[in-house]
PDB file of C-alpha atoms in Angstrom:
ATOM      1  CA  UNK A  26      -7.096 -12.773-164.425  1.00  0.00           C
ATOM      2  CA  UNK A  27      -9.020 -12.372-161.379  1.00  0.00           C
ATOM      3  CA  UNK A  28     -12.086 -14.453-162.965  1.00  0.00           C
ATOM      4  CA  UNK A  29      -9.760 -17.011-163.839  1.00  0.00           C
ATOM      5  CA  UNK A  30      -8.688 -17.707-160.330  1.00  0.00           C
ATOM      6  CA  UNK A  31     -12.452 -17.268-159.321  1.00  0.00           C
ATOM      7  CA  UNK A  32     -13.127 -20.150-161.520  1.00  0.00           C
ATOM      8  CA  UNK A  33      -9.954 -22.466-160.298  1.00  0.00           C
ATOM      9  CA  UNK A  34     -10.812 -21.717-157.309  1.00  0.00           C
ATOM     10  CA  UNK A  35     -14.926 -22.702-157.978  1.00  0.00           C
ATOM     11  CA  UNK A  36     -13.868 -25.507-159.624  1.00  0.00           C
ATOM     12  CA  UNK A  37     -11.864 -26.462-156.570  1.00  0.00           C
ATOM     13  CA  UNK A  38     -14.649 -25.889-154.317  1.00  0.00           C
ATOM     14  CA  UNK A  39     -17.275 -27.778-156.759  1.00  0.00           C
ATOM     15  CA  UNK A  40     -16.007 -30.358-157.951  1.00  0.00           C
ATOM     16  CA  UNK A  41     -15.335 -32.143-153.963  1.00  0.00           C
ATOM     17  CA  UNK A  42     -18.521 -31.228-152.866  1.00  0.00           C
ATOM     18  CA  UNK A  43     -20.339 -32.742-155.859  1.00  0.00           C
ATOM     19  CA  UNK A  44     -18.077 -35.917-155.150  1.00  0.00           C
ATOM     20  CA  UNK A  45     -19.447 -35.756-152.083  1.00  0.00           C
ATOM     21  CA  UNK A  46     -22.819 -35.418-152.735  1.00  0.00           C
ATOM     22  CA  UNK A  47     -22.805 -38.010-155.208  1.00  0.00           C
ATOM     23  CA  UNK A  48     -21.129 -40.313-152.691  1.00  0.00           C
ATOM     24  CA  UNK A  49     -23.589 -39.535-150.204  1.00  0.00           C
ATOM     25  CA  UNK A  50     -26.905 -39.545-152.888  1.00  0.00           C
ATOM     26  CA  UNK A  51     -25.394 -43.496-154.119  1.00  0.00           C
ATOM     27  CA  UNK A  52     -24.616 -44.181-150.371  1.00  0.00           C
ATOM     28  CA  UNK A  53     -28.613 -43.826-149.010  1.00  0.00           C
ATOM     29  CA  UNK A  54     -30.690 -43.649-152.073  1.00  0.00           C
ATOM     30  CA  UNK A  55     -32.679 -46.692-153.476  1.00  0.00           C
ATOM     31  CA  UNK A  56     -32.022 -49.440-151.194  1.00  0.00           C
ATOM     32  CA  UNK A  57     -30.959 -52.508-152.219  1.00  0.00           C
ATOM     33  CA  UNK A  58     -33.169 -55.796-151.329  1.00  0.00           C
ATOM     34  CA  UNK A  59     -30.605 -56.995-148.750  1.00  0.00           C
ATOM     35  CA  UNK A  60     -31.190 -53.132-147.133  1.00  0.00           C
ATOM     36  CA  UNK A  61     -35.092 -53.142-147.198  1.00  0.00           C
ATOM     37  CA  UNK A  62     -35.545 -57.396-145.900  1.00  0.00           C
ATOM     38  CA  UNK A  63     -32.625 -55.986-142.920  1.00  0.00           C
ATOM     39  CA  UNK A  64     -34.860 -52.975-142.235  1.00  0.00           C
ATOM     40  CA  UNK A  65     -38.396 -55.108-141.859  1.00  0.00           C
ATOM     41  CA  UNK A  66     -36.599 -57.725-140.042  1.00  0.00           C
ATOM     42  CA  UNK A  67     -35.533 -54.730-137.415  1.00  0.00           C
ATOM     43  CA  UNK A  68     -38.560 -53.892-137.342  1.00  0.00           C
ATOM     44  CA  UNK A  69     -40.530 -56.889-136.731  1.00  0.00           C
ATOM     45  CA  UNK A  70     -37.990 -57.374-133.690  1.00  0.00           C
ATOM     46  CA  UNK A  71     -38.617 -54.059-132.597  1.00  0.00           C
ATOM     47  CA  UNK A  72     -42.766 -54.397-132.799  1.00  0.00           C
ATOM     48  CA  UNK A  73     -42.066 -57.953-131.240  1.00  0.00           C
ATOM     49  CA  UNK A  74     -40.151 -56.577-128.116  1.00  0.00           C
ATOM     50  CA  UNK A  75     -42.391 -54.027-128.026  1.00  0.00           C
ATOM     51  CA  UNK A  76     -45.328 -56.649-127.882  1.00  0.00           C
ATOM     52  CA  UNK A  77     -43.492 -58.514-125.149  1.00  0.00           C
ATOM     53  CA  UNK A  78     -42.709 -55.473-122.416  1.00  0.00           C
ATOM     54  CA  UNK A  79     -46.427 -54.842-122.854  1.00  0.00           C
ATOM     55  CA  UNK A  80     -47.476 -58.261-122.012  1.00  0.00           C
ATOM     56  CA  UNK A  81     -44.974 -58.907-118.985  1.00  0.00           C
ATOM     57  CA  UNK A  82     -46.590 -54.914-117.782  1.00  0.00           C
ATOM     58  CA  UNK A  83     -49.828 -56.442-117.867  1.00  0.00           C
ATOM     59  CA  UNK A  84     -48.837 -59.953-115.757  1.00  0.00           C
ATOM     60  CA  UNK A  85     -47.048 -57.485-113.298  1.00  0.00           C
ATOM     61  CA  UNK A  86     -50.440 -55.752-112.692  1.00  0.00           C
ATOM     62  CA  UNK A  87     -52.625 -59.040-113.057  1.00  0.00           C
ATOM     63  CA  UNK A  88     -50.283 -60.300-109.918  1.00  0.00           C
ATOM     64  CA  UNK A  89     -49.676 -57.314-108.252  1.00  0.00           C
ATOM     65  CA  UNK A  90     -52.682 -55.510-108.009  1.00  0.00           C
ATOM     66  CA  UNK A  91     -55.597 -57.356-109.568  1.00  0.00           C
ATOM     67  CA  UNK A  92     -54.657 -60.973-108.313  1.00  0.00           C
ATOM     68  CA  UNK A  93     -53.578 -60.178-104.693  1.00  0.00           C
ATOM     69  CA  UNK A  94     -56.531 -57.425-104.558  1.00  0.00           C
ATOM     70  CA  UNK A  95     -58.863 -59.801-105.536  1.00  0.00           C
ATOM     71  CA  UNK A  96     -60.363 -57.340-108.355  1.00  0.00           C
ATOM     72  CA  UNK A  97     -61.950 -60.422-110.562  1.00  0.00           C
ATOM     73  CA  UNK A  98     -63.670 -57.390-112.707  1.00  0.00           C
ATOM     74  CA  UNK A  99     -60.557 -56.641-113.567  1.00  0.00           C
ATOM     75  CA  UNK A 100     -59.161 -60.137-115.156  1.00  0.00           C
ATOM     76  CA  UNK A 101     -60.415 -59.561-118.893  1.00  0.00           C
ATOM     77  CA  UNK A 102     -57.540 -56.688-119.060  1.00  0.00           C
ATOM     78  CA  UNK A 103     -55.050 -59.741-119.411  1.00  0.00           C
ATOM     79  CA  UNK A 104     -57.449 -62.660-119.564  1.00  0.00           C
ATOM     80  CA  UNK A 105     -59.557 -64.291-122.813  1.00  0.00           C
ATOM     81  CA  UNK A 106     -62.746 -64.899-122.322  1.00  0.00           C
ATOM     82  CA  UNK A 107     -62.310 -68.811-123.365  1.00  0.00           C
ATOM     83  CA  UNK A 108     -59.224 -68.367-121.356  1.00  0.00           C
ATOM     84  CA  UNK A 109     -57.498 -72.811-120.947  1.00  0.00           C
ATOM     85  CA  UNK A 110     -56.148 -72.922-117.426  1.00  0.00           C
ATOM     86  CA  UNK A 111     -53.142 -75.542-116.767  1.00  0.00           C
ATOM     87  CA  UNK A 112     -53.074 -75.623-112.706  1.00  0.00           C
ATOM     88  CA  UNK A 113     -50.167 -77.381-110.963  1.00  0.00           C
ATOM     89  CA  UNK A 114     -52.351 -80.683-109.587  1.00  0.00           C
ATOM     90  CA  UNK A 115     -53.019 -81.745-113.439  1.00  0.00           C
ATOM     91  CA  UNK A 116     -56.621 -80.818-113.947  1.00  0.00           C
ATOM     92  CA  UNK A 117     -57.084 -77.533-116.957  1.00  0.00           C
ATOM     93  CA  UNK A 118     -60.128 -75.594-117.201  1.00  0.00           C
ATOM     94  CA  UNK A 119     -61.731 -73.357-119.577  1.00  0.00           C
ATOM     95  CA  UNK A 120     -63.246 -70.025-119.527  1.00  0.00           C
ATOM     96  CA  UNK A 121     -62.209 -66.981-117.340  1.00  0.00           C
ATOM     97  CA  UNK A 122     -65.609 -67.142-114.917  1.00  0.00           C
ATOM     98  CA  UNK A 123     -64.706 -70.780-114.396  1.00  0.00           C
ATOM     99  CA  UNK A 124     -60.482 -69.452-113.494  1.00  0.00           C
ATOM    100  CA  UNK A 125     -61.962 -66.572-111.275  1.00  0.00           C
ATOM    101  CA  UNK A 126     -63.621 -68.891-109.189  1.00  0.00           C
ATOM    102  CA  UNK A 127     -61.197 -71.022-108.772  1.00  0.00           C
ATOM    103  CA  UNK A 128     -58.609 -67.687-108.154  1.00  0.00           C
ATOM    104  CA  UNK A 129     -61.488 -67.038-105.485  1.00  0.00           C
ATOM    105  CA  UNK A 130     -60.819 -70.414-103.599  1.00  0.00           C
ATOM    106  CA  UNK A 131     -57.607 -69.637-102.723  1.00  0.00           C
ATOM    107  CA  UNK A 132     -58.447 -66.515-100.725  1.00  0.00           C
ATOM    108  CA  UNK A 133     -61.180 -68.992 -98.860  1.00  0.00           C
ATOM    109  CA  UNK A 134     -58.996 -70.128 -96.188  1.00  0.00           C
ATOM    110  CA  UNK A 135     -56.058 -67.255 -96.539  1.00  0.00           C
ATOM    111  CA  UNK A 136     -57.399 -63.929 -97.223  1.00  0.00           C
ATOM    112  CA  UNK A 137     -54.122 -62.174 -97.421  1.00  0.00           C
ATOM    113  CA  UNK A 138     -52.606 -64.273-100.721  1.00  0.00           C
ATOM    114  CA  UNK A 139     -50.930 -62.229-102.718  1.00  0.00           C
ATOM    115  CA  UNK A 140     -47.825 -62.408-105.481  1.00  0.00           C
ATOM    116  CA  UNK A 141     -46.157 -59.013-105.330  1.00  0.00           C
ATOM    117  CA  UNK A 142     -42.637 -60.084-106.927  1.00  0.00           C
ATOM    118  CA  UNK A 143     -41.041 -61.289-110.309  1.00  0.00           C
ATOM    119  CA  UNK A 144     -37.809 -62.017-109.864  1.00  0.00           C
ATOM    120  CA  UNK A 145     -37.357 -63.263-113.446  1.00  0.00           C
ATOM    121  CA  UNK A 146     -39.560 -61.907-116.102  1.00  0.00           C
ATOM    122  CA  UNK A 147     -38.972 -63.345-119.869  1.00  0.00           C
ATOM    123  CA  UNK A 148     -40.748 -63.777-123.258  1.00  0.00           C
ATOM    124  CA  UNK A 149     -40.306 -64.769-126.900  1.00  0.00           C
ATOM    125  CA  UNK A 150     -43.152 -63.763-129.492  1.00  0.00           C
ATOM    126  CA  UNK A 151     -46.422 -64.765-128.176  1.00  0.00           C
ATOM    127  CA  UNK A 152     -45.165 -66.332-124.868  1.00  0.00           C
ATOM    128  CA  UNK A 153     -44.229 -64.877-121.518  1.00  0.00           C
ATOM    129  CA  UNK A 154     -42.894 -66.650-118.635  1.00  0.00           C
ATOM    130  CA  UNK A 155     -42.486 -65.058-115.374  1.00  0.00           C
ATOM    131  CA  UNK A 156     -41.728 -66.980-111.612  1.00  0.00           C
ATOM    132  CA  UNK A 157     -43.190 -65.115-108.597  1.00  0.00           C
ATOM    133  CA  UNK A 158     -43.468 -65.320-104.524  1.00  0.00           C
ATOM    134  CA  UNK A 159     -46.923 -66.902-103.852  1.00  0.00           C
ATOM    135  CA  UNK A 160     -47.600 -65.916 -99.770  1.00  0.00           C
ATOM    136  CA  UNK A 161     -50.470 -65.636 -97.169  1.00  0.00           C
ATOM    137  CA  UNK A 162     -51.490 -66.822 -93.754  1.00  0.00           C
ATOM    138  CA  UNK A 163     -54.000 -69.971 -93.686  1.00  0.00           C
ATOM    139  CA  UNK A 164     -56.037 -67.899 -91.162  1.00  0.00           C
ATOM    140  CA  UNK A 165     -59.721 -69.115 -91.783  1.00  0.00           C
ATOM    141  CA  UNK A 166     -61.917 -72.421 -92.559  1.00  0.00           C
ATOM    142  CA  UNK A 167     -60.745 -74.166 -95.381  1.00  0.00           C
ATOM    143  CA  UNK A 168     -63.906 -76.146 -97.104  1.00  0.00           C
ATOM    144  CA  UNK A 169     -63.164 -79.558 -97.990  1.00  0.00           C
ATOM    145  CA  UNK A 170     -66.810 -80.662 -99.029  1.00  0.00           C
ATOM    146  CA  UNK A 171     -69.675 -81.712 -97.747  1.00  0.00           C
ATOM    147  CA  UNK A 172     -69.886 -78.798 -95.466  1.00  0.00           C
ATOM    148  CA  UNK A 173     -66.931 -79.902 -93.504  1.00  0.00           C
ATOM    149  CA  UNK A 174     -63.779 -77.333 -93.256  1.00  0.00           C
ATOM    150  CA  UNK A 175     -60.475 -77.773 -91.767  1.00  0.00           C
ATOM    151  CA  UNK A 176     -59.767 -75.199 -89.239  1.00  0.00           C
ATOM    152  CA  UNK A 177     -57.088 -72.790 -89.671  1.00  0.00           C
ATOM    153  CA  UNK A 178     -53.467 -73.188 -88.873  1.00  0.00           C
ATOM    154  CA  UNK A 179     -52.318 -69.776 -88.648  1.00  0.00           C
ATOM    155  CA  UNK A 180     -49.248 -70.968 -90.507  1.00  0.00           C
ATOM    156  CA  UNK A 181     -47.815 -68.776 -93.491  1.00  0.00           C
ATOM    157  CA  UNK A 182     -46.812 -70.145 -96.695  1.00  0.00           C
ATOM    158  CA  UNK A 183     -44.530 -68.833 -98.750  1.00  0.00           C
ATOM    159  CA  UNK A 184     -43.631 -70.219-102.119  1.00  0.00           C
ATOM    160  CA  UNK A 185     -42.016 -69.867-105.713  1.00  0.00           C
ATOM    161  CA  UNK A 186     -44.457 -70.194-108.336  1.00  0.00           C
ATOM    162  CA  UNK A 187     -44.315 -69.740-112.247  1.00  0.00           C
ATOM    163  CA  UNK A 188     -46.340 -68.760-114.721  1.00  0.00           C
ATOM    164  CA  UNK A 189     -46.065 -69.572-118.721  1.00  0.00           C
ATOM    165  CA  UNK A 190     -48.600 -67.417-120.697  1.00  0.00           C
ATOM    166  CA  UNK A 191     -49.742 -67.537-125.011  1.00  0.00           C
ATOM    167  CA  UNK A 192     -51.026 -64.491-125.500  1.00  0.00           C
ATOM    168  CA  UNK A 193     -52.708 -63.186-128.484  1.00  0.00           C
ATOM    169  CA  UNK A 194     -54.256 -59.368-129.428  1.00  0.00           C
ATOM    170  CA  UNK A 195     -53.256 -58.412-125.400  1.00  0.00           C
ATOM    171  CA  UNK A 196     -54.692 -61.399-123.574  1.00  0.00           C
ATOM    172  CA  UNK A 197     -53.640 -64.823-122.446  1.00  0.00           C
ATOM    173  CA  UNK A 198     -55.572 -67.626-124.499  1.00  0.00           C
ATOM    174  CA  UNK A 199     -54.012 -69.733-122.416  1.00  0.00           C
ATOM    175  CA  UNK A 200     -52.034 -69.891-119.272  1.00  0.00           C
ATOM    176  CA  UNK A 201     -49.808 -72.545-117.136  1.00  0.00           C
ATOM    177  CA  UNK A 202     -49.543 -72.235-113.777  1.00  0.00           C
ATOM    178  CA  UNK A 203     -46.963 -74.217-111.652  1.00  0.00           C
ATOM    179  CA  UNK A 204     -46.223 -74.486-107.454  1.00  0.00           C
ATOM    180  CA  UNK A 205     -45.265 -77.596-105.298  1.00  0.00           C
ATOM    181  CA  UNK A 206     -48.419 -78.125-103.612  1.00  0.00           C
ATOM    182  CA  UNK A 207     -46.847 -80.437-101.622  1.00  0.00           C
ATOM    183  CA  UNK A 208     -45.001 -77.035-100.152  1.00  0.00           C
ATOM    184  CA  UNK A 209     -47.828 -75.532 -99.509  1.00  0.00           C
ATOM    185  CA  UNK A 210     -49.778 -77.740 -97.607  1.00  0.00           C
ATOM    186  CA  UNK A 211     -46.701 -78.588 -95.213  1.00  0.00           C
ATOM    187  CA  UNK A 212     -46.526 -74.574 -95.031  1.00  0.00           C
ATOM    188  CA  UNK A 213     -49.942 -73.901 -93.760  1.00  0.00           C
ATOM    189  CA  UNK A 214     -49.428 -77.548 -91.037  1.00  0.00           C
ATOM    190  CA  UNK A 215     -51.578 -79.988 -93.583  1.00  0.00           C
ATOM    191  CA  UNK A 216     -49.082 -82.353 -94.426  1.00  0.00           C
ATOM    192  CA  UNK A 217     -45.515 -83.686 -93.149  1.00  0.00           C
TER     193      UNK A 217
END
């Protein structure tokens, strides 16, 4: 008698916990299409986010410490080499030696330019957009040609600026850069 109630009481025991592990074996074993195309799709959007923080790191360094410290070594870390340059007065350029200098031009006449904020940083697969403080003091000779300069000013400018970056493998292949000039040459006392 007492084997009988041993085995009422196993089958009890058994036969729930093999519903339940069949449940749970159906319930994550061999997943179904729908499961595996939901589970790349994550993550792709994972990997793409991931892609994107990584990118909007590197423009917060390119602005914050290699732009306004004017370490042009540095610019290949977030630049291509056959980099196409969209500036705000209409003209694009090509080729990061060709940007730097023109990056250099800017210190020229106000040494202290820098961009050391983001207030909104965004970006969707290979694009990033960020806007930024552009600032300095128009506290030297500005060349104009021709060996002529326009002395300084002394006046501070300080404007919002954007940039729209296509990046591909970790650089920008291309980048689009936008500020009122207008702004900034009634900023630093060069136009009404």
């Amino acid at each position: 008698m007492k084997n009988a109630r041993f085995s009422s009481l196993g089958v009890l025991l058994v036969l729930p916990l093999g519903l339940l592990l069949f449940l749970f074996i159906s319930c994550t074993g061999g997943d179904t299409p729908e499961m595996q195309a939901m589970k790349t799709e994550l993550k792709q959007i994972q990997d793409e986010r991931a892609m994107i923080a990584k990118n909007l790191a590197a423009f917060d360094t390119l602005d914050y410490t290699v732009f306004s410290n004017q370490q042009w070594s540095r610019f290949h870390e977030s630049h291509a080499q056959d980099i196409k340059v969209y500036w705000p007065d209409g003209r694009m350029t090509e080729g990061l030696e060709v940007h730097i200098e023109d990056l250099k031009a800017l210190f020229v006449h106000a040494p202290d330019t820098r961009i050391k904020e983001h207030p909104i940083r965004i970006g969707s697969g290979k694009y990033t957009a960020v806007t930024g403080v552009f600032e300095g003091t128009f506290t030297k000779p500005m060349p104009i040609g021709n060996g002529e300069f326009i002395q300084p000013t002394g006046k501070a400018f300080k404007m919002p600026m954007a940039t729209i970056g296509v990046w591909e493998n970790g650089v920008m292949t291309a980048e689009h850069l936008f500020w009122d000039n207008q702004t900034y040459m009634k900023q630093i006392g060069l136009a009404k």
